[in-house]
Amino acid sequence: MEEKVFEVFQPVRNTINRALGVVVKVTGDNVTVQPLSGDRLTFKAQYLAPATEQEAAALRDLVTRLKIEEENKSKAKAAKADPAVIREEFEKFVRHIAARYPRSAEAFREFWAELMEAAGDVPGQTWEMKPNTSKNPGPVLKIYNAATQKWVYCLSLLAGWGLRMEIKKEFLPPGCESLFPIDHAMFGAGRAVELVYRDFTPERRRPYAECVRAIYAKARPPEAA
């Protein structure tokens, strides 16, 4: 039997009930279709067929809408990766802290500057802002993973009245475990520490900056080595 191949945005027909839809995703033999109404459904390719010219005409508006949605999604993704946008999101985040806890915001800025000196201030690469949701919003440091050749999350900072930091265990240098005494953070994949700014003096901050410096010195991407 000849293998059926479908493309994204292709109008198709369900061979069983003749329902029409537009292909939005293809993964191997699985084809996800957006019908004229209702939720998206995934079928085996064998149960779909290309729509006829008349059927495709009925799907023309849906195809146009899906293409516009995909284009807008791509633009939003590009904007999120823009260093200027990332910095603005960071400033907005700190302003929200300052509105309730001015001194906490000042202390956080000082510590953040020390982290940037240690990790390198390259928004979109060495750090970015996590999605601005009600659960764990805030900046996150990223590290180069040689195995995957990608920048991945390393250290998350949950800042507010106090500061909670969560680090993935795989990136924690030997001897730094005591800096993050809370085990089993990140669903067991990390360690954490909770700090109060008034006790987070320059002397107490220094070991954390040095820890981050050690992490980044060990895991530099090829072009930065």
CSV table of N, CA and C in Angstrom, one decimal, residues 93-208:
chain,number,residue,atom,x,y,z
A,93,PHE,N,9.3,43.0,35.8
A,93,PHE,CA,9.3,42.1,36.9
A,93,PHE,C,9.8,42.8,38.2
A,94,VAL,N,10.9,43.5,38.1
A,94,VAL,CA,11.5,44.1,39.2
A,94,VAL,C,10.6,45.3,39.7
A,95,ARG,N,10.0,46.0,38.8
A,95,ARG,CA,9.1,47.1,39.2
A,95,ARG,C,8.0,46.6,40.0
A,96,HIS,N,7.5,45.4,39.7
A,96,HIS,CA,6.4,44.8,40.4
A,96,HIS,C,6.8,44.5,41.9
A,97,ILE,N,8.1,44.1,42.0
A,97,ILE,CA,8.6,43.8,43.4
A,97,ILE,C,8.7,45.1,44.1
A,98,ALA,N,9.3,46.1,43.4
A,98,ALA,CA,9.5,47.4,44.1
A,98,ALA,C,8.2,48.1,44.5
A,99,ALA,N,7.1,47.8,43.8
A,99,ALA,CA,5.8,48.5,44.2
A,99,ALA,C,5.4,48.0,45.6
A,100,ARG,N,5.8,46.9,46.0
A,100,ARG,CA,5.4,46.4,47.3
A,100,ARG,C,6.6,46.3,48.3
A,101,TYR,N,7.7,46.0,47.8
A,101,TYR,CA,8.9,45.8,48.6
A,101,TYR,C,10.1,46.6,48.0
A,102,PRO,N,10.2,47.9,48.2
A,102,PRO,CA,11.2,48.7,47.6
A,102,PRO,C,12.6,48.2,47.9
A,103,ARG,N,12.9,47.9,49.2
A,103,ARG,CA,14.2,47.5,49.6
A,103,ARG,C,14.6,46.1,49.0
A,104,SER,N,13.6,45.3,48.9
A,104,SER,CA,13.8,43.9,48.4
A,104,SER,C,14.2,44.1,46.9
A,105,ALA,N,13.6,45.0,46.2
A,105,ALA,CA,13.9,45.2,44.8
A,105,ALA,C,15.3,45.7,44.6
A,106,GLU,N,15.7,46.6,45.5
A,106,GLU,CA,17.1,47.1,45.4
A,106,GLU,C,18.1,46.0,45.7
A,107,ALA,N,17.8,45.2,46.7
A,107,ALA,CA,18.7,44.1,47.0
A,107,ALA,C,18.8,43.0,45.9
A,108,PHE,N,17.7,42.8,45.3
A,108,PHE,CA,17.6,41.8,44.2
A,108,PHE,C,18.4,42.3,43.0
A,109,ARG,N,18.3,43.6,42.7
A,109,ARG,CA,19.1,44.2,41.6
A,109,ARG,C,20.6,44.1,41.8
A,110,GLU,N,21.0,44.3,43.1
A,110,GLU,CA,22.4,44.2,43.4
A,110,GLU,C,22.9,42.8,43.2
A,111,PHE,N,22.1,41.8,43.7
A,111,PHE,CA,22.5,40.4,43.5
A,111,PHE,C,22.5,40.0,42.0
A,112,TRP,N,21.5,40.5,41.3
A,112,TRP,CA,21.4,40.1,39.9
A,112,TRP,C,22.6,40.7,39.1
A,113,ALA,N,23.1,41.8,39.4
A,113,ALA,CA,24.2,42.4,38.8
A,113,ALA,C,25.5,41.5,39.0
A,114,GLU,N,25.6,41.0,40.2
A,114,GLU,CA,26.7,40.1,40.6
A,114,GLU,C,26.6,38.8,39.8
A,115,LEU,N,25.3,38.3,39.6
A,115,LEU,CA,25.1,37.0,38.8
A,115,LEU,C,25.5,37.3,37.4
A,116,MET,N,25.1,38.4,36.8
A,116,MET,CA,25.4,38.8,35.4
A,116,MET,C,26.9,38.9,35.2
A,117,GLU,N,27.6,39.4,36.2
A,117,GLU,CA,29.0,39.5,36.0
A,117,GLU,C,29.7,38.1,36.0
A,118,ALA,N,29.0,37.1,36.7
A,118,ALA,CA,29.6,35.8,36.8
A,118,ALA,C,29.2,35.0,35.6
A,119,ALA,N,27.9,35.1,35.1
A,119,ALA,CA,27.4,34.3,34.0
A,119,ALA,C,27.5,34.9,32.7
A,120,GLY,N,27.6,36.2,32.6
A,120,GLY,CA,27.6,36.9,31.3
A,120,GLY,C,26.2,37.4,31.0
A,121,ASP,N,26.1,38.7,30.8
A,121,ASP,CA,24.8,39.3,30.6
A,121,ASP,C,24.4,39.2,29.1
A,122,VAL,N,23.9,38.1,28.7
A,122,VAL,CA,23.5,37.9,27.3
A,122,VAL,C,22.0,37.4,27.3
A,123,PRO,N,21.0,38.3,27.3
A,123,PRO,CA,19.6,37.9,27.4
A,123,PRO,C,19.3,37.1,26.1
A,124,GLY,N,18.5,36.0,26.4
A,124,GLY,CA,18.2,35.1,25.3
A,124,GLY,C,19.1,34.0,25.2
A,125,GLN,N,20.3,34.1,25.8
A,125,GLN,CA,21.3,33.0,25.8
A,125,GLN,C,21.7,32.6,27.2
A,126,THR,N,22.3,33.5,28.0
A,126,THR,CA,22.7,33.1,29.3
A,126,THR,C,21.6,33.3,30.3
A,127,TRP,N,20.5,34.0,29.9
A,127,TRP,CA,19.4,34.1,30.8
A,127,TRP,C,18.2,34.5,30.0
A,128,GLU,N,17.0,34.3,30.6
A,128,GLU,CA,15.8,34.8,30.0
A,128,GLU,C,14.7,34.9,31.1
A,129,MET,N,13.5,35.4,30.7
A,129,MET,CA,12.4,35.5,31.6
A,129,MET,C,11.5,34.3,31.4
A,130,LYS,N,11.2,33.6,32.5
A,130,LYS,CA,10.2,32.5,32.4
A,130,LYS,C,8.8,33.1,32.1
A,131,PRO,N,7.9,32.3,31.5
A,131,PRO,CA,6.6,32.9,31.2
A,131,PRO,C,6.0,33.6,32.4
A,132,ASN,N,5.3,34.7,32.1
A,132,ASN,CA,4.8,35.6,33.1
A,132,ASN,C,3.5,35.0,33.6
A,133,THR,N,3.5,33.9,34.3
A,133,THR,CA,2.3,33.3,34.9
A,133,THR,C,2.3,33.5,36.4
A,134,SER,N,1.2,33.1,37.0
A,134,SER,CA,1.1,33.3,38.5
A,134,SER,C,2.0,32.3,39.2
A,135,LYS,N,2.5,31.2,38.5
A,135,LYS,CA,3.3,30.2,39.1
A,135,LYS,C,4.7,30.3,38.7
A,136,ASN,N,5.5,30.7,39.7
A,136,ASN,CA,7.0,30.8,39.5
A,136,ASN,C,7.4,31.7,38.3
A,137,PRO,N,6.9,32.9,38.3
A,137,PRO,CA,7.5,33.8,37.3
A,137,PRO,C,8.9,34.3,37.7
A,138,GLY,N,9.6,34.9,36.8
A,138,GLY,CA,10.9,35.4,37.1
A,138,GLY,C,12.0,35.0,36.2
A,139,PRO,N,13.2,35.6,36.4
A,139,PRO,CA,14.4,35.3,35.5
A,139,PRO,C,14.9,33.9,35.8
A,140,VAL,N,15.6,33.4,34.8
A,140,VAL,CA,16.2,32.1,34.9
A,140,VAL,C,17.6,32.1,34.2
A,141,LEU,N,18.6,31.6,34.8
A,141,LEU,CA,19.9,31.5,34.2
A,141,LEU,C,19.9,30.2,33.3
A,142,LYS,N,20.6,30.3,32.2
A,142,LYS,CA,20.7,29.2,31.3
A,142,LYS,C,22.1,28.8,31.1
A,143,ILE,N,22.4,27.5,30.8
A,143,ILE,CA,23.7,27.0,30.7
A,143,ILE,C,23.8,26.2,29.4
A,144,TYR,N,25.0,26.2,28.8
A,144,TYR,CA,25.2,25.4,27.6
A,144,TYR,C,25.4,24.0,27.9
A,145,ASN,N,24.5,23.1,27.3
A,145,ASN,CA,24.6,21.7,27.5
A,145,ASN,C,25.3,21.1,26.3
A,146,ALA,N,26.5,20.6,26.5
A,146,ALA,CA,27.3,20.1,25.4
A,146,ALA,C,26.7,18.9,24.7
A,147,ALA,N,26.0,18.1,25.5
A,147,ALA,CA,25.4,16.9,25.0
A,147,ALA,C,24.3,17.2,23.9
A,148,THR,N,23.5,18.2,24.2
A,148,THR,CA,22.4,18.5,23.3
A,148,THR,C,22.7,19.7,22.4
A,149,GLN,N,23.8,20.4,22.8
A,149,GLN,CA,24.3,21.6,22.1
A,149,GLN,C,23.2,22.7,22.1
A,150,LYS,N,22.5,22.8,23.3
A,150,LYS,CA,21.5,23.8,23.4
A,150,LYS,C,21.7,24.5,24.8
A,151,TRP,N,21.1,25.7,24.9
A,151,TRP,CA,21.1,26.4,26.2
A,151,TRP,C,19.9,25.9,27.0
A,152,VAL,N,20.1,25.4,28.2
A,152,VAL,CA,19.0,24.9,29.0
A,152,VAL,C,18.9,25.6,30.3
A,153,TYR,N,17.8,25.5,31.0
A,153,TYR,CA,17.6,26.1,32.3
A,153,TYR,C,18.5,25.5,33.3
A,154,CYS,N,19.1,26.4,34.1
A,154,CYS,CA,20.1,26.0,35.1
A,154,CYS,C,19.7,26.4,36.5
A,155,LEU,N,19.4,27.7,36.7
A,155,LEU,CA,19.1,28.3,38.0
A,155,LEU,C,17.9,29.3,37.9
A,156,SER,N,16.8,29.0,38.6
A,156,SER,CA,15.6,29.8,38.6
A,156,SER,C,15.6,30.7,39.8
A,157,LEU,N,15.2,31.9,39.6
A,157,LEU,CA,15.2,32.9,40.8
A,157,LEU,C,13.7,33.3,40.9
A,158,LEU,N,13.1,33.0,42.1
A,158,LEU,CA,11.8,33.4,42.4
A,158,LEU,C,11.9,34.5,43.4
A,159,ALA,N,11.8,35.7,42.9
A,159,ALA,CA,12.1,36.9,43.8
A,159,ALA,C,10.8,37.6,44.2
A,160,GLY,N,10.8,38.2,45.4
A,160,GLY,CA,9.7,39.0,45.9
A,160,GLY,C,10.2,39.6,47.2
A,161,TRP,N,9.4,39.4,48.3
A,161,TRP,CA,9.8,39.8,49.6
A,161,TRP,C,11.1,39.2,50.0
A,162,GLY,N,11.1,37.9,49.7
A,162,GLY,CA,12.4,37.1,49.9
A,162,GLY,C,12.9,36.5,48.6
A,163,LEU,N,13.8,35.7,48.6
A,163,LEU,CA,14.4,35.1,47.4
A,163,LEU,C,14.5,33.6,47.5
A,164,ARG,N,13.9,32.9,46.6
A,164,ARG,CA,14.1,31.4,46.5
A,164,ARG,C,14.8,31.1,45.2
A,165,MET,N,15.9,30.4,45.3
A,165,MET,CA,16.6,29.9,44.1
A,165,MET,C,16.6,28.4,44.0
A,166,GLU,N,16.4,28.0,42.8
A,166,GLU,CA,16.3,26.5,42.5
A,166,GLU,C,17.3,26.2,41.4
A,167,ILE,N,18.2,25.2,41.7
A,167,ILE,CA,19.2,24.9,40.7
A,167,ILE,C,19.1,23.4,40.3
A,168,LYS,N,19.3,23.1,39.1
A,168,LYS,CA,19.3,21.7,38.7
A,168,LYS,C,20.6,21.0,39.3
A,169,LYS,N,20.4,19.8,39.8
A,169,LYS,CA,21.5,19.1,40.5
A,169,LYS,C,22.7,18.8,39.6
A,170,GLU,N,22.3,18.6,38.3
A,170,GLU,CA,23.4,18.2,37.4
A,170,GLU,C,24.4,19.3,37.1
A,171,PHE,N,24.0,20.5,37.4
A,171,PHE,CA,24.9,21.7,37.2
A,171,PHE,C,25.6,22.2,38.4
A,172,LEU,N,25.2,21.6,39.6
A,172,LEU,CA,25.7,22.1,40.9
A,172,LEU,C,27.2,21.6,41.1
A,173,PRO,N,28.1,22.5,41.2
A,173,PRO,CA,29.5,22.1,41.4
A,173,PRO,C,29.7,21.4,42.7
A,174,PRO,N,30.6,20.4,42.8
A,174,PRO,CA,30.9,19.7,44.0
A,174,PRO,C,31.3,20.7,45.1
A,175,GLY,N,30.8,20.5,46.3
A,175,GLY,CA,31.2,21.4,47.4
A,175,GLY,C,30.2,22.6,47.6
A,176,CYS,N,29.3,22.7,46.6
A,176,CYS,CA,28.3,23.8,46.7
A,176,CYS,C,26.9,23.4,47.2
A,177,GLU,N,26.9,22.1,47.6
A,177,GLU,CA,25.6,21.6,48.0
A,177,GLU,C,25.0,22.4,49.2
A,178,SER,N,25.9,22.8,50.1
A,178,SER,CA,25.4,23.5,51.3
A,178,SER,C,24.8,24.8,51.0
A,179,LEU,N,25.1,25.4,49.9
A,179,LEU,CA,24.5,26.7,49.5
A,179,LEU,C,23.0,26.5,49.2
A,180,PHE,N,22.6,25.2,48.8
A,180,PHE,CA,21.2,24.9,48.4
A,180,PHE,C,20.8,23.8,49.3
A,181,PRO,N,20.4,24.0,50.6
A,181,PRO,CA,20.1,22.9,51.5
A,181,PRO,C,18.8,22.2,51.3
A,182,ILE,N,17.9,22.8,50.5
A,182,ILE,CA,16.6,22.1,50.3
A,182,ILE,C,16.7,21.1,49.2
A,183,ASP,N,16.7,19.8,49.5
A,183,ASP,CA,16.8,18.8,48.4
A,183,ASP,C,15.4,18.5,47.8
A,184,HIS,N,15.5,17.8,46.7
A,184,HIS,CA,14.2,17.4,46.0
A,184,HIS,C,13.4,18.5,45.5
A,185,ALA,N,14.0,19.7,45.2
A,185,ALA,CA,13.3,20.7,44.5
A,185,ALA,C,13.2,20.4,43.0
A,186,MET,N,12.3,21.1,42.3
A,186,MET,CA,12.1,20.8,40.9
A,186,MET,C,11.7,19.4,40.7
A,187,PHE,N,10.8,18.9,41.5
A,187,PHE,CA,10.2,17.5,41.4
A,187,PHE,C,11.4,16.5,41.6
A,188,GLY,N,12.4,16.8,42.4
A,188,GLY,CA,13.4,15.9,42.7
A,188,GLY,C,14.7,16.1,41.8
A,189,ALA,N,14.6,17.0,40.8
A,189,ALA,CA,15.7,17.2,39.9
A,189,ALA,C,16.7,18.3,40.4
A,190,GLY,N,16.3,19.0,41.4
A,190,GLY,CA,17.1,20.1,41.8
A,190,GLY,C,17.2,20.3,43.3
A,191,ARG,N,18.0,21.3,43.7
A,191,ARG,CA,18.1,21.8,45.1
A,191,ARG,C,17.7,23.2,45.2
A,192,ALA,N,17.4,23.7,46.4
A,192,ALA,CA,16.9,25.1,46.5
A,192,ALA,C,17.4,25.7,47.8
A,193,VAL,N,17.2,27.0,47.8
A,193,VAL,CA,17.5,27.8,49.0
A,193,VAL,C,16.5,28.9,49.1
A,194,GLU,N,16.1,29.2,50.3
A,194,GLU,CA,15.2,30.4,50.6
A,194,GLU,C,15.9,31.4,51.5
A,195,LEU,N,16.0,32.6,51.0
A,195,LEU,CA,16.7,33.6,51.7
A,195,LEU,C,15.9,34.9,52.0
A,196,VAL,N,16.3,35.6,53.0
A,196,VAL,CA,15.6,36.8,53.4
A,196,VAL,C,16.7,37.9,53.1
A,197,TYR,N,16.2,38.9,52.4
A,197,TYR,CA,17.2,39.9,51.9
A,197,TYR,C,18.0,40.6,53.0
A,198,ARG,N,17.3,40.9,54.1
A,198,ARG,CA,18.1,41.6,55.1
A,198,ARG,C,19.3,40.8,55.7
A,199,ASP,N,19.2,39.5,55.5
A,199,ASP,CA,20.3,38.7,56.0
A,199,ASP,C,21.3,38.3,54.8
A,200,PHE,N,20.9,38.7,53.6
A,200,PHE,CA,21.7,38.4,52.4
A,200,PHE,C,22.7,39.5,52.1
A,201,THR,N,23.7,39.5,53.0
A,201,THR,CA,24.7,40.6,52.9
A,201,THR,C,25.7,40.3,51.8
A,202,PRO,N,26.5,41.2,51.4
A,202,PRO,CA,27.5,41.0,50.3
A,202,PRO,C,28.4,39.8,50.6
A,203,GLU,N,28.7,39.5,51.9
A,203,GLU,CA,29.5,38.4,52.2
A,203,GLU,C,28.8,37.1,52.0
A,204,ARG,N,27.5,37.1,52.3
A,204,ARG,CA,26.7,35.8,52.1
A,204,ARG,C,26.3,35.6,50.6
A,205,ARG,N,26.3,36.7,49.8
A,205,ARG,CA,26.0,36.6,48.4
A,205,ARG,C,27.2,36.1,47.6
A,206,ARG,N,28.4,36.4,48.1
A,206,ARG,CA,29.6,36.1,47.3
A,206,ARG,C,29.7,34.6,47.0
A,207,PRO,N,29.4,33.7,47.9
A,207,PRO,CA,29.6,32.2,47.5
A,207,PRO,C,28.6,31.8,46.4
A,208,TYR,N,27.4,32.5,46.3
A,208,TYR,CA,26.5,32.1,45.2
A,208,TYR,C,27.0,32.6,43.9
